[in-house]
PDB file of C-alpha atoms in Angstrom:
ATOM      1  CA  MET A   1     122.169  18.787 268.632  1.00 96.00           C
ATOM      2  CA  LYS A   2     119.562  20.932 266.963  1.00 98.00           C
ATOM      3  CA  ILE A   3     117.197  18.951 264.749  1.00 98.00           C
ATOM      4  CA  VAL A   4     114.514  20.730 262.744  1.00 98.00           C
ATOM      5  CA  VAL A   5     111.438  18.643 261.929  1.00 98.00           C
ATOM      6  CA  ILE A   6     109.584  19.903 258.849  1.00 98.00           C
ATOM      7  CA  GLY A   7     105.925  18.928 259.335  1.00 97.00           C
ATOM      8  CA  GLY A   8     106.733  18.823 263.043  1.00 97.00           C
ATOM      9  CA  THR A   9     103.170  19.473 264.211  1.00 96.00           C
ATOM     10  CA  GLY A  10     101.637  16.565 262.277  1.00 95.00           C
ATOM     11  CA  LEU A  11     101.133  12.898 263.197  1.00 96.00           C
ATOM     12  CA  ILE A  12     104.701  11.664 262.728  1.00 97.00           C
ATOM     13  CA  GLY A  13     106.376  15.029 263.232  1.00 98.00           C
ATOM     14  CA  SER A  14     104.927  15.620 266.677  1.00 97.00           C
ATOM     15  CA  LYS A  15     105.986  12.141 267.765  1.00 98.00           C
ATOM     16  CA  LEU A  16     109.491  12.802 266.424  1.00 98.00           C
ATOM     17  CA  VAL A  17     109.823  16.114 268.257  1.00 98.00           C
ATOM     18  CA  SER A  18     108.774  14.400 271.502  1.00 97.00           C
ATOM     19  CA  LYS A  19     111.106  11.428 271.083  1.00 97.00           C
ATOM     20  CA  LEU A  20     114.132  13.495 270.049  1.00 98.00           C
ATOM     21  CA  GLY A  21     113.533  15.996 272.813  1.00 97.00           C
ATOM     22  CA  GLY A  22     113.390  13.130 275.287  1.00 96.00           C
ATOM     23  CA  ARG A  23     116.846  12.068 274.129  1.00 96.00           C
ATOM     24  CA  GLY A  24     118.296  15.468 274.918  1.00 97.00           C
ATOM     25  CA  HIS A  25     118.254  17.014 271.447  1.00 98.00           C
ATOM     26  CA  GLU A  26     116.925  20.454 270.610  1.00 98.00           C
ATOM     27  CA  ALA A  27     114.006  19.343 268.437  1.00 98.00           C
ATOM     28  CA  VAL A  28     112.244  22.177 266.632  1.00 98.00           C
ATOM     29  CA  ALA A  29     108.790  21.689 265.128  1.00 98.00           C
ATOM     30  CA  ALA A  30     108.600  23.598 261.843  1.00 98.00           C
ATOM     31  CA  SER A  31     105.321  23.956 259.971  1.00 96.00           C
ATOM     32  CA  PRO A  32     103.066  26.759 258.692  1.00 95.00           C
ATOM     33  CA  THR A  33     101.429  26.883 262.123  1.00 95.00           C
ATOM     34  CA  THR A  34     104.818  27.672 263.689  1.00 96.00           C
ATOM     35  CA  GLY A  35     105.670  30.273 261.028  1.00 97.00           C
ATOM     36  CA  VAL A  36     107.722  28.096 258.671  1.00 97.00           C
ATOM     37  CA  ASP A  37     106.492  27.585 255.115  1.00 96.00           C
ATOM     38  CA  THR A  38     108.724  25.466 252.889  1.00 97.00           C
ATOM     39  CA  VAL A  39     106.795  26.371 249.721  1.00 95.00           C
ATOM     40  CA  THR A  40     107.195  30.139 250.075  1.00 96.00           C
ATOM     41  CA  GLY A  41     110.427  29.874 252.083  1.00 96.00           C
ATOM     42  CA  LYS A  42     108.991  32.016 254.887  1.00 97.00           C
ATOM     43  CA  GLY A  43     110.792  31.428 258.200  1.00 97.00           C
ATOM     44  CA  LEU A  44     113.120  28.739 256.791  1.00 97.00           C
ATOM     45  CA  ALA A  45     116.444  30.540 257.255  1.00 97.00           C
ATOM     46  CA  GLU A  46     115.618  31.444 260.820  1.00 97.00           C
ATOM     47  CA  ALA A  47     114.427  27.941 261.722  1.00 98.00           C
ATOM     48  CA  LEU A  48     117.523  26.267 260.268  1.00 98.00           C
ATOM     49  CA  THR A  49     120.075  28.523 261.958  1.00 98.00           C
ATOM     50  CA  GLY A  50     122.414  26.287 263.949  1.00 98.00           C
ATOM     51  CA  ALA A  51     120.718  23.077 262.858  1.00 98.00           C
ATOM     52  CA  SER A  52     122.749  19.904 262.320  1.00 98.00           C
ATOM     53  CA  VAL A  53     119.904  17.808 260.913  1.00 98.00           C
ATOM     54  CA  VAL A  54     116.665  18.491 259.054  1.00 98.00           C
ATOM     55  CA  ILE A  55     113.945  15.847 258.949  1.00 98.00           C
ATOM     56  CA  ASP A  56     111.183  16.291 256.392  1.00 98.00           C
ATOM     57  CA  VAL A  57     107.972  14.457 257.228  1.00 98.00           C
ATOM     58  CA  SER A  58     105.659  16.961 255.540  1.00 96.00           C
ATOM     59  CA  THR A  59     102.695  15.686 253.582  1.00 91.00           C
ATOM     60  CA  ALA A  60     100.355  16.905 250.850  1.00 84.00           C
ATOM     61  CA  ALA A  61      98.027  13.916 250.599  1.00 63.00           C
ATOM     62  CA  PHE A  62      94.837  15.875 249.902  1.00 65.00           C
ATOM     63  CA  LEU A  63      96.035  17.795 246.831  1.00 66.00           C
ATOM     64  CA  GLU A  64      95.385  16.643 243.270  1.00 79.00           C
ATOM     65  CA  ASP A  65      98.262  14.955 241.440  1.00 80.00           C
ATOM     66  CA  ALA A  66      99.920  17.918 239.715  1.00 87.00           C
ATOM     67  CA  ALA A  67      99.685  20.053 242.851  1.00 90.00           C
ATOM     68  CA  VAL A  68     101.296  17.305 244.965  1.00 91.00           C
ATOM     69  CA  VAL A  69     104.262  17.078 242.570  1.00 92.00           C
ATOM     70  CA  GLU A  70     104.629  20.867 242.602  1.00 94.00           C
ATOM     71  CA  PHE A  71     104.449  20.949 246.415  1.00 95.00           C
ATOM     72  CA  PHE A  72     107.218  18.394 246.920  1.00 95.00           C
ATOM     73  CA  GLU A  73     109.458  19.782 244.205  1.00 96.00           C
ATOM     74  CA  THR A  74     109.194  23.378 245.405  1.00 96.00           C
ATOM     75  CA  SER A  75     109.399  22.498 249.094  1.00 97.00           C
ATOM     76  CA  THR A  76     112.395  20.207 248.636  1.00 98.00           C
ATOM     77  CA  ARG A  77     114.304  22.700 246.483  1.00 98.00           C
ATOM     78  CA  ASN A  78     113.739  25.410 249.061  1.00 98.00           C
ATOM     79  CA  LEU A  79     114.735  23.139 251.925  1.00 98.00           C
ATOM     80  CA  LEU A  80     117.959  21.935 250.303  1.00 98.00           C
ATOM     81  CA  ALA A  81     118.984  25.496 249.425  1.00 98.00           C
ATOM     82  CA  ALA A  82     118.312  26.721 252.937  1.00 98.00           C
ATOM     83  CA  GLU A  83     120.159  23.760 254.417  1.00 98.00           C
ATOM     84  CA  ALA A  84     123.224  24.430 252.263  1.00 98.00           C
ATOM     85  CA  ALA A  85     123.226  28.074 253.392  1.00 98.00           C
ATOM     86  CA  ALA A  86     122.872  27.056 257.053  1.00 98.00           C
ATOM     87  CA  GLY A  87     125.517  24.310 256.923  1.00 98.00           C
ATOM     88  CA  VAL A  88     123.149  21.451 257.735  1.00 98.00           C
ATOM     89  CA  GLY A  89     124.975  18.125 257.567  1.00 98.00           C
ATOM     90  CA  HIS A  90     122.151  15.597 257.241  1.00 98.00           C
ATOM     91  CA  HIS A  91     118.805  15.704 255.404  1.00 98.00           C
ATOM     92  CA  VAL A  92     116.336  12.984 256.330  1.00 98.00           C
ATOM     93  CA  ALA A  93     113.122  12.461 254.378  1.00 98.00           C
ATOM     94  CA  LEU A  94     110.167  10.198 255.067  1.00 98.00           C
ATOM     95  CA  SER A  95     108.864   8.653 251.856  1.00 97.00           C
ATOM     96  CA  LEU A  96     106.793   5.637 250.832  1.00 95.00           C
ATOM     97  CA  VAL A  97     107.461   2.002 250.082  1.00 96.00           C
ATOM     98  CA  GLY A  98     106.720   1.076 246.487  1.00 91.00           C
ATOM     99  CA  THR A  99     107.118   4.424 244.759  1.00 90.00           C
ATOM    100  CA  ALA A 100     109.461   3.102 242.055  1.00 87.00           C
ATOM    101  CA  ARG A 101     107.090   0.233 241.249  1.00 86.00           C
ATOM    102  CA  ARG A 102     104.090   2.481 240.566  1.00 85.00           C
ATOM    103  CA  PRO A 103     105.051   5.875 239.176  1.00 85.00           C
ATOM    104  CA  ASP A 104     101.603   6.002 237.593  1.00 84.00           C
ATOM    105  CA  ILE A 105     100.126   6.736 241.070  1.00 85.00           C
ATOM    106  CA  GLY A 106     100.146  10.522 241.506  1.00 84.00           C
ATOM    107  CA  TYR A 107     101.338  10.707 245.109  1.00 87.00           C
ATOM    108  CA  PHE A 108     104.014   8.096 244.438  1.00 90.00           C
ATOM    109  CA  ARG A 109     105.190  10.117 241.442  1.00 91.00           C
ATOM    110  CA  ALA A 110     105.505  13.190 243.671  1.00 92.00           C
ATOM    111  CA  LYS A 111     107.583  11.282 246.213  1.00 94.00           C
ATOM    112  CA  ILE A 112     109.843  10.001 243.427  1.00 95.00           C
ATOM    113  CA  ALA A 113     110.439  13.617 242.377  1.00 95.00           C
ATOM    114  CA  GLN A 114     111.266  14.532 245.967  1.00 97.00           C
ATOM    115  CA  GLU A 115     113.685  11.628 246.330  1.00 97.00           C
ATOM    116  CA  LYS A 116     115.493  12.473 243.091  1.00 97.00           C
ATOM    117  CA  LEU A 117     116.056  16.060 244.191  1.00 98.00           C
ATOM    118  CA  ILE A 118     117.512  14.853 247.474  1.00 98.00           C
ATOM    119  CA  GLU A 119     119.714  12.241 245.802  1.00 98.00           C
ATOM    120  CA  ASN A 120     121.076  14.781 243.324  1.00 97.00           C
ATOM    121  CA  GLY A 121     121.593  17.495 245.919  1.00 96.00           C
ATOM    122  CA  SER A 122     124.714  18.457 247.855  1.00 97.00           C
ATOM    123  CA  ILE A 123     123.454  17.595 251.363  1.00 98.00           C
ATOM    124  CA  PRO A 124     124.283  14.169 252.797  1.00 98.00           C
ATOM    125  CA  TYR A 125     120.954  12.379 253.175  1.00 98.00           C
ATOM    126  CA  SER A 126     118.904   9.422 254.345  1.00 98.00           C
ATOM    127  CA  ILE A 127     115.505   8.417 252.937  1.00 98.00           C
ATOM    128  CA  VAL A 128     113.165   6.292 255.040  1.00 98.00           C
ATOM    129  CA  ASN A 129     110.508   4.555 252.928  1.00 98.00           C
ATOM    130  CA  ALA A 130     107.538   3.480 255.062  1.00 98.00           C
ATOM    131  CA  THR A 131     104.418   1.455 254.427  1.00 97.00           C
ATOM    132  CA  GLN A 132     100.977   2.834 255.332  1.00 96.00           C
ATOM    133  CA  PHE A 133     100.417   3.880 258.953  1.00 97.00           C
ATOM    134  CA  PHE A 134      97.969   2.225 261.333  1.00 97.00           C
ATOM    135  CA  GLU A 135      96.538   5.708 261.751  1.00 96.00           C
ATOM    136  CA  SER A 136      95.590   5.821 258.055  1.00 94.00           C
ATOM    137  CA  VAL A 137      93.550   2.612 258.055  1.00 95.00           C
ATOM    138  CA  ARG A 138      90.170   4.292 258.593  1.00 94.00           C
ATOM    139  CA  ARG A 139      90.819   6.844 255.844  1.00 92.00           C
ATOM    140  CA  ILE A 140      91.735   4.071 253.419  1.00 93.00           C
ATOM    141  CA  ALA A 141      88.471   2.288 254.255  1.00 94.00           C
ATOM    142  CA  ASP A 142      86.405   5.461 253.956  1.00 93.00           C
ATOM    143  CA  ALA A 143      87.951   6.350 250.586  1.00 90.00           C
ATOM    144  CA  ALA A 144      86.957   2.925 249.197  1.00 91.00           C
ATOM    145  CA  THR A 145      83.384   3.058 250.468  1.00 93.00           C
ATOM    146  CA  GLU A 146      80.467   3.026 248.048  1.00 92.00           C
ATOM    147  CA  GLY A 147      77.220   3.115 250.004  1.00 95.00           C
ATOM    148  CA  VAL A 148      77.596   0.266 252.494  1.00 95.00           C
ATOM    149  CA  THR A 149      80.233  -1.601 250.491  1.00 96.00           C
ATOM    150  CA  ILE A 150      84.011  -1.420 250.528  1.00 95.00           C
ATOM    151  CA  ARG A 151      85.738  -3.034 247.579  1.00 94.00           C
ATOM    152  CA  MET A 152      89.255  -4.245 248.382  1.00 95.00           C
ATOM    153  CA  ALA A 153      91.799  -6.122 246.306  1.00 94.00           C
ATOM    154  CA  PRO A 154      93.421  -9.190 247.976  1.00 96.00           C
ATOM    155  CA  VAL A 155      96.911  -7.632 247.631  1.00 95.00           C
ATOM    156  CA  LEU A 156      99.622  -7.671 250.267  1.00 96.00           C
ATOM    157  CA  PHE A 157      99.370  -5.049 253.011  1.00 97.00           C
ATOM    158  CA  GLN A 158     101.870  -4.428 255.823  1.00 98.00           C
ATOM    159  CA  PRO A 159     100.954  -1.304 257.809  1.00 98.00           C
ATOM    160  CA  ILE A 160     103.158   0.168 260.528  1.00 98.00           C
ATOM    161  CA  ALA A 161     102.424   2.102 263.731  1.00 98.00           C
ATOM    162  CA  GLY A 162     103.179   5.828 263.681  1.00 97.00           C
ATOM    163  CA  ASP A 163     105.224   5.431 266.860  1.00 97.00           C
ATOM    164  CA  ASP A 164     107.457   2.889 265.143  1.00 98.00           C
ATOM    165  CA  VAL A 165     107.903   5.184 262.152  1.00 98.00           C
ATOM    166  CA  ALA A 166     108.906   8.061 264.416  1.00 98.00           C
ATOM    167  CA  ARG A 167     111.295   5.843 266.367  1.00 98.00           C
ATOM    168  CA  VAL A 168     113.130   4.586 263.263  1.00 98.00           C
ATOM    169  CA  VAL A 169     113.254   7.988 261.561  1.00 98.00           C
ATOM    170  CA  GLY A 170     114.630   9.463 264.794  1.00 98.00           C
ATOM    171  CA  GLU A 171     117.316   6.780 265.037  1.00 98.00           C
ATOM    172  CA  VAL A 172     118.323   7.368 261.412  1.00 98.00           C
ATOM    173  CA  SER A 173     118.458  11.128 261.924  1.00 98.00           C
ATOM    174  CA  VAL A 174     121.050  10.961 264.715  1.00 98.00           C
ATOM    175  CA  GLY A 175     123.248   8.457 262.865  1.00 97.00           C
ATOM    176  CA  SER A 176     125.561   8.963 259.915  1.00 98.00           C
ATOM    177  CA  PRO A 177     123.846   9.816 256.609  1.00 98.00           C
ATOM    178  CA  LEU A 178     123.027   6.679 254.619  1.00 98.00           C
ATOM    179  CA  ASN A 179     123.253   8.487 251.258  1.00 98.00           C
ATOM    180  CA  GLY A 180     120.598   5.972 250.318  1.00 97.00           C
ATOM    181  CA  GLY A 181     117.345   4.593 251.629  1.00 96.00           C
ATOM    182  CA  VAL A 182     115.922   2.120 254.136  1.00 97.00           C
ATOM    183  CA  GLU A 183     112.492   0.499 254.027  1.00 98.00           C
ATOM    184  CA  ILE A 184     110.331   0.109 257.147  1.00 98.00           C
ATOM    185  CA  ALA A 185     107.100  -1.812 257.622  1.00 98.00           C
ATOM    186  CA  GLY A 186     104.920  -3.367 260.271  1.00 98.00           C
ATOM    187  CA  PRO A 187     105.806  -6.781 261.756  1.00 98.00           C
ATOM    188  CA  GLU A 188     102.835  -8.534 260.106  1.00 98.00           C
ATOM    189  CA  ARG A 189     101.822  -9.003 256.479  1.00 98.00           C
ATOM    190  CA  PHE A 190      98.136  -9.351 255.575  1.00 98.00           C
ATOM    191  CA  ARG A 191      95.861  -9.688 252.586  1.00 97.00           C
ATOM    192  CA  MET A 192      94.286  -6.271 252.274  1.00 96.00           C
ATOM    193  CA  ASP A 193      90.687  -7.484 251.911  1.00 96.00           C
ATOM    194  CA  ARG A 194      90.952  -9.758 254.969  1.00 97.00           C
ATOM    195  CA  PHE A 195      92.687  -7.080 257.013  1.00 97.00           C
ATOM    196  CA  PHE A 196      89.888  -4.599 256.401  1.00 97.00           C
ATOM    197  CA  ARG A 197      87.180  -7.198 256.988  1.00 97.00           C
ATOM    198  CA  ASP A 198      88.674  -7.886 260.419  1.00 96.00           C
ATOM    199  CA  ALA A 199      89.260  -4.186 261.109  1.00 96.00           C
ATOM    200  CA  LEU A 200      85.620  -3.313 260.412  1.00 95.00           C
ATOM    201  CA  ALA A 201      84.451  -6.153 262.643  1.00 95.00           C
ATOM    202  CA  ALA A 202      86.558  -4.707 265.472  1.00 94.00           C
ATOM    203  CA  TRP A 203      84.991  -1.273 264.875  1.00 94.00           C
ATOM    204  CA  GLU A 204      81.520  -2.890 264.862  1.00 93.00           C
ATOM    205  CA  ASP A 205      81.147  -1.267 261.456  1.00 94.00           C
ATOM    206  CA  LEU A 206      78.361  -2.728 259.319  1.00 94.00           C
ATOM    207  CA  ARG A 207      79.932  -1.912 255.970  1.00 96.00           C
ATOM    208  CA  GLU A 208      80.679  -5.026 253.884  1.00 97.00           C
ATOM    209  CA  VAL A 209      84.143  -5.663 252.507  1.00 97.00           C
ATOM    210  CA  VAL A 210      83.897  -7.225 249.046  1.00 96.00           C
ATOM    211  CA  THR A 211      86.973  -8.905 247.574  1.00 96.00           C
ATOM    212  CA  ASP A 212      87.681  -7.603 244.099  1.00 94.00           C
ATOM    213  CA  PRO A 213      91.101  -8.259 242.461  1.00 92.00           C
ATOM    214  CA  HIS A 214      90.545  -5.298 240.146  1.00 89.00           C
ATOM    215  CA  ALA A 215      89.104  -2.880 242.692  1.00 88.00           C
ATOM    216  CA  PRO A 216      90.369   0.650 242.067  1.00 81.00           C
ATOM    217  CA  SER A 217      91.649   2.285 245.213  1.00 78.00           C
ATOM    218  CA  PRO A 218      90.508   5.893 245.507  1.00 70.00           C
ATOM    219  CA  TYR A 219      92.960   6.443 248.408  1.00 77.00           C
ATOM    220  CA  PHE A 220      95.935   5.460 246.242  1.00 78.00           C
ATOM    221  CA  GLY A 221      94.435   6.657 242.986  1.00 73.00           C
ATOM    222  CA  SER A 222      94.872   3.421 241.054  1.00 81.00           C
ATOM    223  CA  GLU A 223      94.339  -0.312 240.951  1.00 86.00           C
ATOM    224  CA  LEU A 224      96.942  -2.036 243.165  1.00 89.00           C
ATOM    225  CA  SER A 225      99.143  -4.956 242.202  1.00 89.00           C
ATOM    226  CA  GLU A 226     100.285  -7.793 244.501  1.00 93.00           C
ATOM    227  CA  ARG A 227     103.382  -6.098 245.967  1.00 93.00           C
ATOM    228  CA  THR A 228     102.679  -2.393 245.435  1.00 92.00           C
ATOM    229  CA  LEU A 229     102.396  -1.669 249.160  1.00 94.00           C
ATOM    230  CA  VAL A 230     104.949  -4.009 250.770  1.00 97.00           C
ATOM    231  CA  PRO A 231     108.762  -3.758 251.099  1.00 97.00           C
ATOM    232  CA  ASP A 232     111.458  -5.937 249.639  1.00 94.00           C
ATOM    233  CA  ASP A 233     113.424  -8.363 251.789  1.00 93.00           C
ATOM    234  CA  GLY A 234     115.618  -6.753 254.415  1.00 93.00           C
ATOM    235  CA  ALA A 235     113.203  -4.076 255.580  1.00 97.00           C
ATOM    236  CA  VAL A 236     113.322  -2.821 259.165  1.00 98.00           C
ATOM    237  CA  LEU A 237     110.200  -4.067 260.925  1.00 98.00           C
ATOM    238  CA  GLY A 238     108.225  -2.207 263.558  1.00 98.00           C
ATOM    239  CA  GLU A 239     107.607  -3.666 266.981  1.00 97.00           C
ATOM    240  CA  LEU A 240     103.869  -3.007 267.494  1.00 98.00           C
ATOM    241  CA  ARG A 241     101.346  -5.425 266.020  1.00 98.00           C
ATOM    242  CA  TYR A 242      98.091  -4.007 264.722  1.00 97.00           C
ATOM    243  CA  GLY A 243      96.072  -6.179 267.072  1.00 95.00           C
ATOM    244  CA  ASP A 244      97.933  -4.696 270.067  1.00 96.00           C
ATOM    245  CA  TRP A 245      97.582  -1.076 268.951  1.00 96.00           C
ATOM    246  CA  ALA A 246      95.281   0.928 271.246  1.00 91.00           C
ATOM    247  CA  GLY A 247      93.869   2.915 268.319  1.00 90.00           C
ATOM    248  CA  ARG A 248      92.641  -0.269 266.647  1.00 89.00           C
ATOM    249  CA  ILE A 249      89.156   0.170 268.090  1.00 81.00           C
ATOM    250  CA  ALA A 250      89.205   3.770 269.241  1.00 56.00           C
ATOM    251  CA  PRO A 251      86.832   6.154 267.422  1.00 48.00           C
ATOM    252  CA  GLY A 252      88.730   8.094 264.772  1.00 44.00           C
ATOM    253  CA  GLY A 253      91.810   5.882 265.160  1.00 42.00           C
TER     254      GLY A 253
END
């Protein structure tokens, strides 16, 4: 079947297009670089013609809080309207674990707005809530760096490989709509400060990780609590352990 992947040229989207195509589906990568803009609506109707499923893995992580909310609200409204016109039968969205616990965090608040629009819409849907990706670990460390010091709270942290995210999202997309959500996370749970101390050692990075229970997290935009970033019981767990991930020590991984 035809499956349109919004954000299909990004980290998760490109993996999804490859995996779905390998299973015999017509997987279409839709993003501004392929002529599809969900904010303006440009190219949406054409991209969705004949589609059975739309998967939204688009991101707006580098916008300020109000702009992120506006992006997801506008994009989601446009997507749902275009899907209804095209007769799409399943809308799948990739969101984050922990959004409901911390609506004070700007990006989480934006994802909550996205989820509510989907839940209140007319298209059958599935929402996949993921923890942080292995591929984001360096950016999280860099965002918390002050000089040669990285301040990290000893909260729970359970990152997941991008390949595992794409695999689960792909499986959900070809199944029946959940009309609800599923949480996914990596197979191992860490203390965030210890995880980053070990990660930097593997990178041979001389920055010092300092444990600070009240450390603000510039990456997340707020101080983190014990369970902000981990799923509840019953989450689907990825297969790849961080220590076995090839990008663990690769430059820019």
